[in-house]
Structures are given as structure tokens and as C-alpha cells.
Coordinates of C-alpha atoms in Angstrom, one line a residue:
X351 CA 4.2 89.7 -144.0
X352 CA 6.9 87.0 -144.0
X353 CA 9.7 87.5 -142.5
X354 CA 12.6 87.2 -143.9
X355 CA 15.5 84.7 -142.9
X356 CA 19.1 85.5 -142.5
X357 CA 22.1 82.9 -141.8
X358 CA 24.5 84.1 -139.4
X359 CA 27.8 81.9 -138.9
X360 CA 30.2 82.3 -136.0
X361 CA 33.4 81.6 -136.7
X362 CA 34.9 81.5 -133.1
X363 CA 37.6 79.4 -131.7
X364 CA 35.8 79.1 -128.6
X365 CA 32.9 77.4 -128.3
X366 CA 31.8 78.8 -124.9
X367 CA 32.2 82.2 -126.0
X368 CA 30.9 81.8 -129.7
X369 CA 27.1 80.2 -127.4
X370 CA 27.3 83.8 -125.7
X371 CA 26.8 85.6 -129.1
X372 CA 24.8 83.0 -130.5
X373 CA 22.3 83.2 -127.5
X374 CA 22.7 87.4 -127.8
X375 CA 22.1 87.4 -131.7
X376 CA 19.2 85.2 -131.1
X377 CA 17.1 87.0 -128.1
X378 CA 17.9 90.4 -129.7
X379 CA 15.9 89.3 -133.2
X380 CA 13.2 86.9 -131.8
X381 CA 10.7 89.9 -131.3
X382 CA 11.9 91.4 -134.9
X383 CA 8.5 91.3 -137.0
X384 CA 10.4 91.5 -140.0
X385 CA 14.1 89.0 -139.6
X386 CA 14.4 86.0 -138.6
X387 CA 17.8 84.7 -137.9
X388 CA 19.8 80.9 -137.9
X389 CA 22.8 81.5 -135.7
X390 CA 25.6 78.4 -136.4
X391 CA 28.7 78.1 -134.6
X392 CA 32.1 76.8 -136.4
X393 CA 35.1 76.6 -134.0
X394 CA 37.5 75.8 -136.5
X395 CA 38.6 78.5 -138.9
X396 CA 39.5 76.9 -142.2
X397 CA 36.1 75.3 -141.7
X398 CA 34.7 78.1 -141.6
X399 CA 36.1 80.0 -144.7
X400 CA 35.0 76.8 -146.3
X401 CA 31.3 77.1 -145.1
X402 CA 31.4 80.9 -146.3
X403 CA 33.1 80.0 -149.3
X404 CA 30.1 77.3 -149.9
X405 CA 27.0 79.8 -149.7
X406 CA 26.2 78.8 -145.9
X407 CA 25.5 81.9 -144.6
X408 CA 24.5 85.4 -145.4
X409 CA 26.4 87.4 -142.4
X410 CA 29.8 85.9 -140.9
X411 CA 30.6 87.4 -137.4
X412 CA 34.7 86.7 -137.0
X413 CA 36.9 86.2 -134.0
X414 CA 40.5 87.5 -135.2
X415 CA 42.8 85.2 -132.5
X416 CA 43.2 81.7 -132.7
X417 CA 44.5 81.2 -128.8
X418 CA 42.4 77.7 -127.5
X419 CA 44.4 75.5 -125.8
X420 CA 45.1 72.3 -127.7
X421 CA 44.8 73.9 -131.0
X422 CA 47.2 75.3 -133.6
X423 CA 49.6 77.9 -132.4
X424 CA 48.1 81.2 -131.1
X425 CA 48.0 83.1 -134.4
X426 CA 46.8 86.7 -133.7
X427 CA 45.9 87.4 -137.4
X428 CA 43.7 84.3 -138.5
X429 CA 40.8 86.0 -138.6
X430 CA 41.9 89.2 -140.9
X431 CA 43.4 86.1 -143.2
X432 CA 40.0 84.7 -143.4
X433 CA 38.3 87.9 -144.1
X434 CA 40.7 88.5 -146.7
X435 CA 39.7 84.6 -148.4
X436 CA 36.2 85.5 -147.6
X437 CA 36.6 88.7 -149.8
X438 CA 38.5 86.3 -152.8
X439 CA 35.5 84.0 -152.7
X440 CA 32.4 85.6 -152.3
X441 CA 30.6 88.5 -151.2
X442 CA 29.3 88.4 -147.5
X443 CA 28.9 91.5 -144.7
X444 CA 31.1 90.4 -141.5
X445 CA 31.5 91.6 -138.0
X446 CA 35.0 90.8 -136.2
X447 CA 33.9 90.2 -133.1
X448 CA 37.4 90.4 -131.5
X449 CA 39.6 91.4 -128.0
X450 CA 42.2 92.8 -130.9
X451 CA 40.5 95.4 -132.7
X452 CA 43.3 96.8 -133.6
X453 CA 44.1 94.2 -136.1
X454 CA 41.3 94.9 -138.5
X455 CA 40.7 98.5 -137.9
X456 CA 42.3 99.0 -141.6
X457 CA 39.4 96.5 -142.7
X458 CA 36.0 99.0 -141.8
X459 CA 33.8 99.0 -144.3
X460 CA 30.7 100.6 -142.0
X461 CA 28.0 98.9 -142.7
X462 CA 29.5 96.0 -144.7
X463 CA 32.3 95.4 -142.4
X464 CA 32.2 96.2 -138.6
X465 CA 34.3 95.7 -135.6
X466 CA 32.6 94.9 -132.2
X467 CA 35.0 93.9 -129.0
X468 CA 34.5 91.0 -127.0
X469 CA 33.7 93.3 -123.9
X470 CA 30.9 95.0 -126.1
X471 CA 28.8 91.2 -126.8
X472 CA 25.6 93.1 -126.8
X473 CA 26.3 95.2 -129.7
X474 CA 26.7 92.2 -132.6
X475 CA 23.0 92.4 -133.0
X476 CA 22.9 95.8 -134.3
X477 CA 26.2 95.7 -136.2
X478 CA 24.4 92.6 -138.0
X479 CA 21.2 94.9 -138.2
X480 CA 23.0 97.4 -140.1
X481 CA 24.3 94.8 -142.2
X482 CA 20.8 93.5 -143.2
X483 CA 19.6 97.2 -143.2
X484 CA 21.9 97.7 -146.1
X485 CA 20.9 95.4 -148.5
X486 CA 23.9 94.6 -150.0
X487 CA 23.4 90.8 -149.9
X488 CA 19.8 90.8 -151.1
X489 CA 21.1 93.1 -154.6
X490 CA 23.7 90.6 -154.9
X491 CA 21.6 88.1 -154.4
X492 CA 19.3 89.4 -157.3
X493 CA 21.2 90.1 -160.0
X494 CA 23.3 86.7 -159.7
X495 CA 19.7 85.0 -160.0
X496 CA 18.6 87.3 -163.2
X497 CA 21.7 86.5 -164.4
X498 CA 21.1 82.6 -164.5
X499 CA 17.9 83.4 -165.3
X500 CA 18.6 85.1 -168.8
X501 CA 21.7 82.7 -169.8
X502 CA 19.4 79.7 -169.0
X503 CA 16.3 81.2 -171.2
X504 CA 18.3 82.2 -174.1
X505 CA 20.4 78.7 -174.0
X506 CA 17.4 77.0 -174.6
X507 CA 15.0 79.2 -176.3
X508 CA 17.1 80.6 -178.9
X509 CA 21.1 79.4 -178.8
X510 CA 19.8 75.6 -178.8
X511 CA 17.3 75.4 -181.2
X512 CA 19.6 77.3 -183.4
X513 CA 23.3 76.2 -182.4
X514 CA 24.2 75.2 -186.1
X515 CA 23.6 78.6 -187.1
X516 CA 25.3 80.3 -184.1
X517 CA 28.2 78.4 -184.5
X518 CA 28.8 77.7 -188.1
X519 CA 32.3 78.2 -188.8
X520 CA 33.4 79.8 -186.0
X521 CA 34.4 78.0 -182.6
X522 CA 31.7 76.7 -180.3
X523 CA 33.2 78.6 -177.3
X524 CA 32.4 82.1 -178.8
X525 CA 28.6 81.6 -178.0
X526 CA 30.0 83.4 -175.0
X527 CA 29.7 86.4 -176.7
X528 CA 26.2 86.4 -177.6
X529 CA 25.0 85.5 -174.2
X530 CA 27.1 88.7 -172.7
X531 CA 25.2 90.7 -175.1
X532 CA 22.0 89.2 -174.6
X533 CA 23.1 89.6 -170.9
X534 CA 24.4 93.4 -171.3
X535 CA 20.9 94.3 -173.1
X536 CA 18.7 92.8 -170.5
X537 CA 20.4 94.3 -167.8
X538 CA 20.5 97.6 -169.4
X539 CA 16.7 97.8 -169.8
X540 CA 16.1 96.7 -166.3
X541 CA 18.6 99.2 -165.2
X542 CA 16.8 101.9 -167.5
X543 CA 13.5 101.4 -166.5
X544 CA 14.9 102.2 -162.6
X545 CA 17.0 105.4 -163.4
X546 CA 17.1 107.7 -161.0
X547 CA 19.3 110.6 -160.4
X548 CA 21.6 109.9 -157.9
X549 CA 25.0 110.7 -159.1
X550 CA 26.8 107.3 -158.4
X551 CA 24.1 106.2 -161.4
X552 CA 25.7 108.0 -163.6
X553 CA 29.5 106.8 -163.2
X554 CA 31.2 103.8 -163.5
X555 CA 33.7 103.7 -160.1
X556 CA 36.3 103.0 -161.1
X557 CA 36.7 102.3 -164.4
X558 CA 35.8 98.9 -165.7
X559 CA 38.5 98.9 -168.6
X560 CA 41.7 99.3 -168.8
X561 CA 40.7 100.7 -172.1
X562 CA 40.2 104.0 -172.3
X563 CA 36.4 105.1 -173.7
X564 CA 34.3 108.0 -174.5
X565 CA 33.0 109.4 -171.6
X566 CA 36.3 108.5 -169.4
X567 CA 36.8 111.2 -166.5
X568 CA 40.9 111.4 -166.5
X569 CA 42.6 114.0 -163.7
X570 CA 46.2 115.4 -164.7
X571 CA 48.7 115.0 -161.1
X572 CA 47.0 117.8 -159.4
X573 CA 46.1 119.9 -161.7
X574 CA 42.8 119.8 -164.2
X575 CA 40.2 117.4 -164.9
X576 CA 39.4 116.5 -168.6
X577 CA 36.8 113.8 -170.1
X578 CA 37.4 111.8 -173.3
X579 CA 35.7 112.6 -176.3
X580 CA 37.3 110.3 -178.6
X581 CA 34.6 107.5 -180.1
X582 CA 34.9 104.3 -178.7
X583 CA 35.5 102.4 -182.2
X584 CA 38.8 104.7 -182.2
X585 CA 40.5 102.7 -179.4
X586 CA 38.6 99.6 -180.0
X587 CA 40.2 99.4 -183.3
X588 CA 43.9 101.1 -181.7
X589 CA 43.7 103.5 -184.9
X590 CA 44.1 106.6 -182.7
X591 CA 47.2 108.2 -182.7
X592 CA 45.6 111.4 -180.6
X593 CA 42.9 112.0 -178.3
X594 CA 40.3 114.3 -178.1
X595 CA 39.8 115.5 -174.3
X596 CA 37.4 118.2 -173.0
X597 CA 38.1 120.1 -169.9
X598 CA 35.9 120.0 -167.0
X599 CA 36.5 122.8 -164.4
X600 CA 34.7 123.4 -161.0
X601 CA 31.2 124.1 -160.9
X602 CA 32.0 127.2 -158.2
X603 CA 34.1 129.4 -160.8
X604 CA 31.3 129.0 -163.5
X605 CA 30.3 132.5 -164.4
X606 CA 26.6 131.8 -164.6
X607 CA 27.0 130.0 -160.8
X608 CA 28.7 132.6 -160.0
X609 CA 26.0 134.9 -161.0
X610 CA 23.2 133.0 -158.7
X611 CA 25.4 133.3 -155.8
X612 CA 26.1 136.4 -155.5
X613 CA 22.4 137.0 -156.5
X614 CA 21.4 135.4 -153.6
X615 CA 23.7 136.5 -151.0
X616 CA 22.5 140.2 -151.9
X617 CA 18.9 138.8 -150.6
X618 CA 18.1 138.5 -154.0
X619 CA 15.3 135.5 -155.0
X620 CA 17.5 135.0 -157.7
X621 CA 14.8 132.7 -159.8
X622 CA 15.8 134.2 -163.3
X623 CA 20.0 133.4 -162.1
X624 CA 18.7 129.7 -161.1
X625 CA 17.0 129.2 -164.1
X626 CA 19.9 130.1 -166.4
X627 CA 22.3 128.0 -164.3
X628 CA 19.7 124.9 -164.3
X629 CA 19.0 125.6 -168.4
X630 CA 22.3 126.0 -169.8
X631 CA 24.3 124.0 -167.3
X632 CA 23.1 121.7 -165.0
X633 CA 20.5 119.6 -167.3
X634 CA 21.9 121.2 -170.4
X635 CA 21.9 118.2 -173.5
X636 CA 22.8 120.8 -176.0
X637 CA 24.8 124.0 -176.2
X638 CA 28.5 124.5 -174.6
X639 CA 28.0 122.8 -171.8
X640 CA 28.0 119.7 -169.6
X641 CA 27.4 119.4 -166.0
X642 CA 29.2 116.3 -164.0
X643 CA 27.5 116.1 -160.4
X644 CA 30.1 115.4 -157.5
X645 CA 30.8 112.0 -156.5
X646 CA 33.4 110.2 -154.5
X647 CA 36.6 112.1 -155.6
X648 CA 34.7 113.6 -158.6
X649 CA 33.9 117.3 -157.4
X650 CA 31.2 119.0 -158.9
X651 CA 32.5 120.0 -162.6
X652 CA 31.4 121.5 -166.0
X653 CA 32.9 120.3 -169.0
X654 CA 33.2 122.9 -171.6
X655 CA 32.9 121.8 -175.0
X656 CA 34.9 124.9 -176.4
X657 CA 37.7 123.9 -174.6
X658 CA 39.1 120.8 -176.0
X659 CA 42.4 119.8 -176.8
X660 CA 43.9 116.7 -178.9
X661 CA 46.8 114.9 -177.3
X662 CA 48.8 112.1 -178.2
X663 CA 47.5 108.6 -177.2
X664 CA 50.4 108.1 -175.0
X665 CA 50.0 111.1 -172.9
X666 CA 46.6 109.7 -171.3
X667 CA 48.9 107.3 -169.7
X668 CA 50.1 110.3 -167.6
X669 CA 46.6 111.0 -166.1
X670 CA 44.7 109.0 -163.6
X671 CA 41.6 107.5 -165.1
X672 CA 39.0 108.5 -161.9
X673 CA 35.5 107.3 -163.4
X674 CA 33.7 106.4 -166.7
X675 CA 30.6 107.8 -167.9
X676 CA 27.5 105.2 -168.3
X677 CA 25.7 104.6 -171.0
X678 CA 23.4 106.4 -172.4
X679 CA 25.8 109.4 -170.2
X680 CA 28.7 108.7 -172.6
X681 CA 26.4 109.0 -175.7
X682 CA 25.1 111.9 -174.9
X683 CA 28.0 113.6 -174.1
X684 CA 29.3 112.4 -177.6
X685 CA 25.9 114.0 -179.5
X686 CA 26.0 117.2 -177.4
X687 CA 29.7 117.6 -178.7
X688 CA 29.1 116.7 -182.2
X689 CA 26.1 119.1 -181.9
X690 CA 27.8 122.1 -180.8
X691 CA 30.7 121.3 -182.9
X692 CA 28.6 121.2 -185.9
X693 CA 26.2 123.9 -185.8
X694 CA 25.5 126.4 -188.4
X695 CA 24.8 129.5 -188.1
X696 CA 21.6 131.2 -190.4
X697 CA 20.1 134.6 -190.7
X698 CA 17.0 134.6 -188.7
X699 CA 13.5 135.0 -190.3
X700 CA 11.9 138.4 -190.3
X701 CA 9.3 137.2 -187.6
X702 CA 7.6 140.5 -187.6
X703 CA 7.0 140.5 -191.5
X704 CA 5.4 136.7 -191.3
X705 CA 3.1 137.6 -188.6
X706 CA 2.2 140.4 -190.4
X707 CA 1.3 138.2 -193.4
X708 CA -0.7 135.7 -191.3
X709 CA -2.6 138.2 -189.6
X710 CA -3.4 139.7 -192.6
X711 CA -4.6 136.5 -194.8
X712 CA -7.6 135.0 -195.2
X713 CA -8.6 132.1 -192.6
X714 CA -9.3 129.9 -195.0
X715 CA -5.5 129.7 -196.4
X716 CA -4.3 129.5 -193.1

């Protein structure tokens, strides 16, 4: 198998000390049967933001003092002030290699962003381990080249051939839009076709828009959680004048939770508990209720479509917008409420009288 190869800079004011970690980085990968690693040295630190900022390297291990002799004044935050350029330009794991840690202990980010002391040279291999382990930079890395990948098809298989069309009275510049949906849809499908069901799939963290959607998870100062039920055109088109919220309350005072728990803490098997609480809440997709998994601050919650209140648009600005529901989450949600909503009830069919009737015909009419 190929390895693969990652570009480590070290952005260290003094040369001396920036070959130490250089020459540790390099012995600690060279028996690796999987990473290979180009270690570069930049003594200067503006350079080096500039090299970052350029694409040169995939990792960035940071000193956080600038204190050679000869050089600018000693500036014990340079470092955190690149890092925080770094993090305006691009996306790239760093390890602050520094004598100061206390300067960037607000900055952890385990394994993104690490903090090794100069006394503890030996452990930037694993720090930059971790940060390869993650693969942060090889899913960014992906998606920016399926990106350039769809706009550059669609420019020329479909937008060039037919620009006239495209752009026929309206401005040239609004191509933009068709190429975000093109992009939208084929990232959608890829993202479909790899569902799984971790919980962070299923939310947007935090929301995207300052626009409040269908499928929004809002929490009132605390007090209750409530999730948007309004349809998207509503807002889109500002027509709303109120706003139609459902109310999500913990999973651990549901009655049918409830009901397996104290099931099982009798020493009960509790199967025909767990199987009403799976059916009717947890992958329910019709009926009263709608299970939201925990996640981040999100805590495992149940929204209850027969608890729903309209509010006036301005109210929502009173509630902290946590997380937004993905598609085809948000949709759902909207079909199960419109669903439940708009049931009807009928008399049920005398099943007893039809069965007598089958069993009592003649096969060949059935």
C-alpha cells in the first residue's frame, strides 16, 4: 500500500531548536508503514503564516515566543496571533510547541489543536499522529476537490453550451445560483447514499441561517426546548406574522420510557416496554411523536406534536436557536405533523363478518 504523505511546517524562531523537532518528527515516522512525513523549517513567523496561508503544509507545529536575539522585540503572544490568522485563512491541525503553554491553553481543540512544551520534544510525533489519525484534513481536502469538480463539469457541460439561455434577461452573475444548486444536489446525494445514524448527522450545529427554518431546535433562557414547525416558504417570503412551535421535552419523563425503566429495574426483560418505546417514539415517522437523539447541548428529547403553540414572529428572537434539523430530518418532521394533524377518524370494518364471508365463498371468486 502507498503510503501516504503529510507536510509538516515548523514555524520556530530558532533554528537550532526547530532541527531538534524536525529530526524527532522525522525518526519517529520513518518506520510508519502507512505516513510518510516532509518536515520544513520557517524561522520567521509572518513567513510562515504566509506559507500556511499558501497550501504548504498539511500540519503546522507553532512556537508561541518570538525571543531570538537580533530579531523583532520579544513578543510572548506571536504565535497565538498566528494561529488565530491561520484559523482566518485556512483550515490546518497545529501543535504549539511552546515553553508558555499557558498562553494557548484557551486554544485546545484535542486532536485538531494540541499543546506540547519544549521540555516534552518527544511527544510532537504523536500529537501530529493524532492529528493525521483524525482525518480532518483529508475530508476537507475532499469535498473542496468534489466541489471544483462539479462547478467545472457543469460550467462546461451544461451552463456553456447553453449560457444564452441561462442568462437571457437576467444578469450574467446569477449563474451563481444554478451552480449552488447543482452543487447543493450533488452533495446531497453523496451525503445520502453515506447516511448513517450518528446523531451529529442529523443536525446542523449551529445553525447555518440566521433565518429561522422548519426543523429549527430553539431553547427558551432555561426553561423548555421547542422546534419550529412553520414551512420554510413562510419565512422565506417574511409573510409570517406567527410561528408554529412544537415542544420537545426530555426523553427520561416520557411515560412509555418511563415504563421500560422501571420494567427493567424490577428484573423484568422488559421486550414488550422496549418495543413500544422504539415503535412509537424512538423511530416513530407517524403518530404523536418525534424522537431528537442527544447531541452536544441537545439532550435527548421528544417532541410532541399535540403540544404546539403559535407565537408571534418576534418572540423567537427571545430563544436561542441551538441546532437545525437536516434535510430530509426537517421534512419529515413537517409530514409527520401534517399527518397527525390531519387524520380522520372512521368506524372500523366488521373484520369478523368479512372473514366470515371469505371463508364461506367459493375459491373461484376469491
Amino acid at each position: 500500500m502507498a503510503k501516504e504523505t503529510w507536510r509538516i511546517l515548523i514555524i520556530e524562531d530558532h533554528a537550532d531548536l526547530a532541527s531538534d523537532a524536525q529530526r524527532e518528527i522525522v525518526e519517529a515516522f520513518e518506520q510508519n508503514e502507512t505516513i510518510d512525513v516532509e518536515v520544513q523549517i520557517e524561522t520567521n513567523f509572518d513567513t510562515g503564516f504566509e506559507r500556511v496561508e499558501r497550501g504548504e503544509s498539511d500540519i503546522v507545529v507553532l512556537d508561541v515566543r518570538r525571543d531570538t536575539p537580533g530579531a523583532a522585540a520579544e513578543d510572548e503572544s506571536v504565535g497565538r496571533a498566528v494561529f488565530l490568522d491561520i484559523k482566518e485563512a485556512r483550515f490546518a491541525p497545529v501543535v504549539f510547541w511552546t515553553a508558555l503553554p499557558e498562553k494557548v491553553a484557551g486554544e485546545v481543540m484535542p486532536p485538531l489543536v494540541a499543546v506540547v512544551t519544549k521540555e516534552d520534544t518527544d511527544k510532537l510525533p504523536s500529537a501530529i499522529q493524532a492529528a493525521i489519525a483524525s482525518r480532518a484534513v483529508d475530508t476537507i481536502a475532499d469535498i473542496e476537490r468534489q466541489v471544483a469538480t462539479v462547478l467545472r463539469k457543469h460550467m462546461w457541460t451544461e451552463l456553456g453550451p447553453h449560457w444564452g439561455e441561462y442568462t437571457d434577461g437576467v444578469d450574467p452573475a446569477t449563474v451563481a445560483q444554478v451552480l449552488i444548486s447543482r452543487l447543493a444536489r450533488v452533495l446531497d446525494s453523496d451525503r445520502e447514499q453515506s447516511f448513517t445514524a450518528h446523531p451529529s448527522h442529523r443536525y446542523v450545529y449551529p445553525p447555518a441561517s440566521e433565518t429561522r427554518s422548519p426543523g429549527d431546535v430553539l431553547r427558551e433562557p432555561g426553561r423548555d426546548w421547542w422546534v419550529v414547525l412553520t414551512p420554510a416558504c413562510d419565512f422565506e417570503q417574511k409573510k409570517c406574522e406567527y410561528v408554529l412551535l412544537a415542544h420537545a421535552g426530555p426523553l427520561g419523563t416520557h411515560p412509555k420510557y418511563l415504563a421500560w425503566t422501571s420494567a427493567t429495574a424490577k428484573g423484568n426483560m422488559a421486550k414488550a416496554e422496549w418495543n413500544e418505546l422504539r415503535k412509537d417514539v424512538l423511530v416513530a415517522t407517524q403518530g404523536r411523536y418525534h424522537y431528537l437523539p442527544a447531541f452536544r447541548d441537545i439532550p435527548d428529547l421528544v417532541i410532541d406534536l399535540e403540544n404546539v403553540r403559535s407565537v408571534a414572529v418576534d418572540m423567537l428572537d427571545a430563544m436561542e436557536p441551538v441546532a437545525s434539523l437536516v434535510s430530509p430530518f426537517a421534512e419529515a418532521l413537517l409530514v409527520q405533523h401534517s399527518q397527525f394533524r390531519g387524520r380522520i377518524g372512521v368506524p372500523d370494518l366488521n373484520a369478523d363478518l368479512i372473514k366470515r364471508r371469505l371463508v364461506g365463498a367459493p375459491t373461484s371468486t376469491l
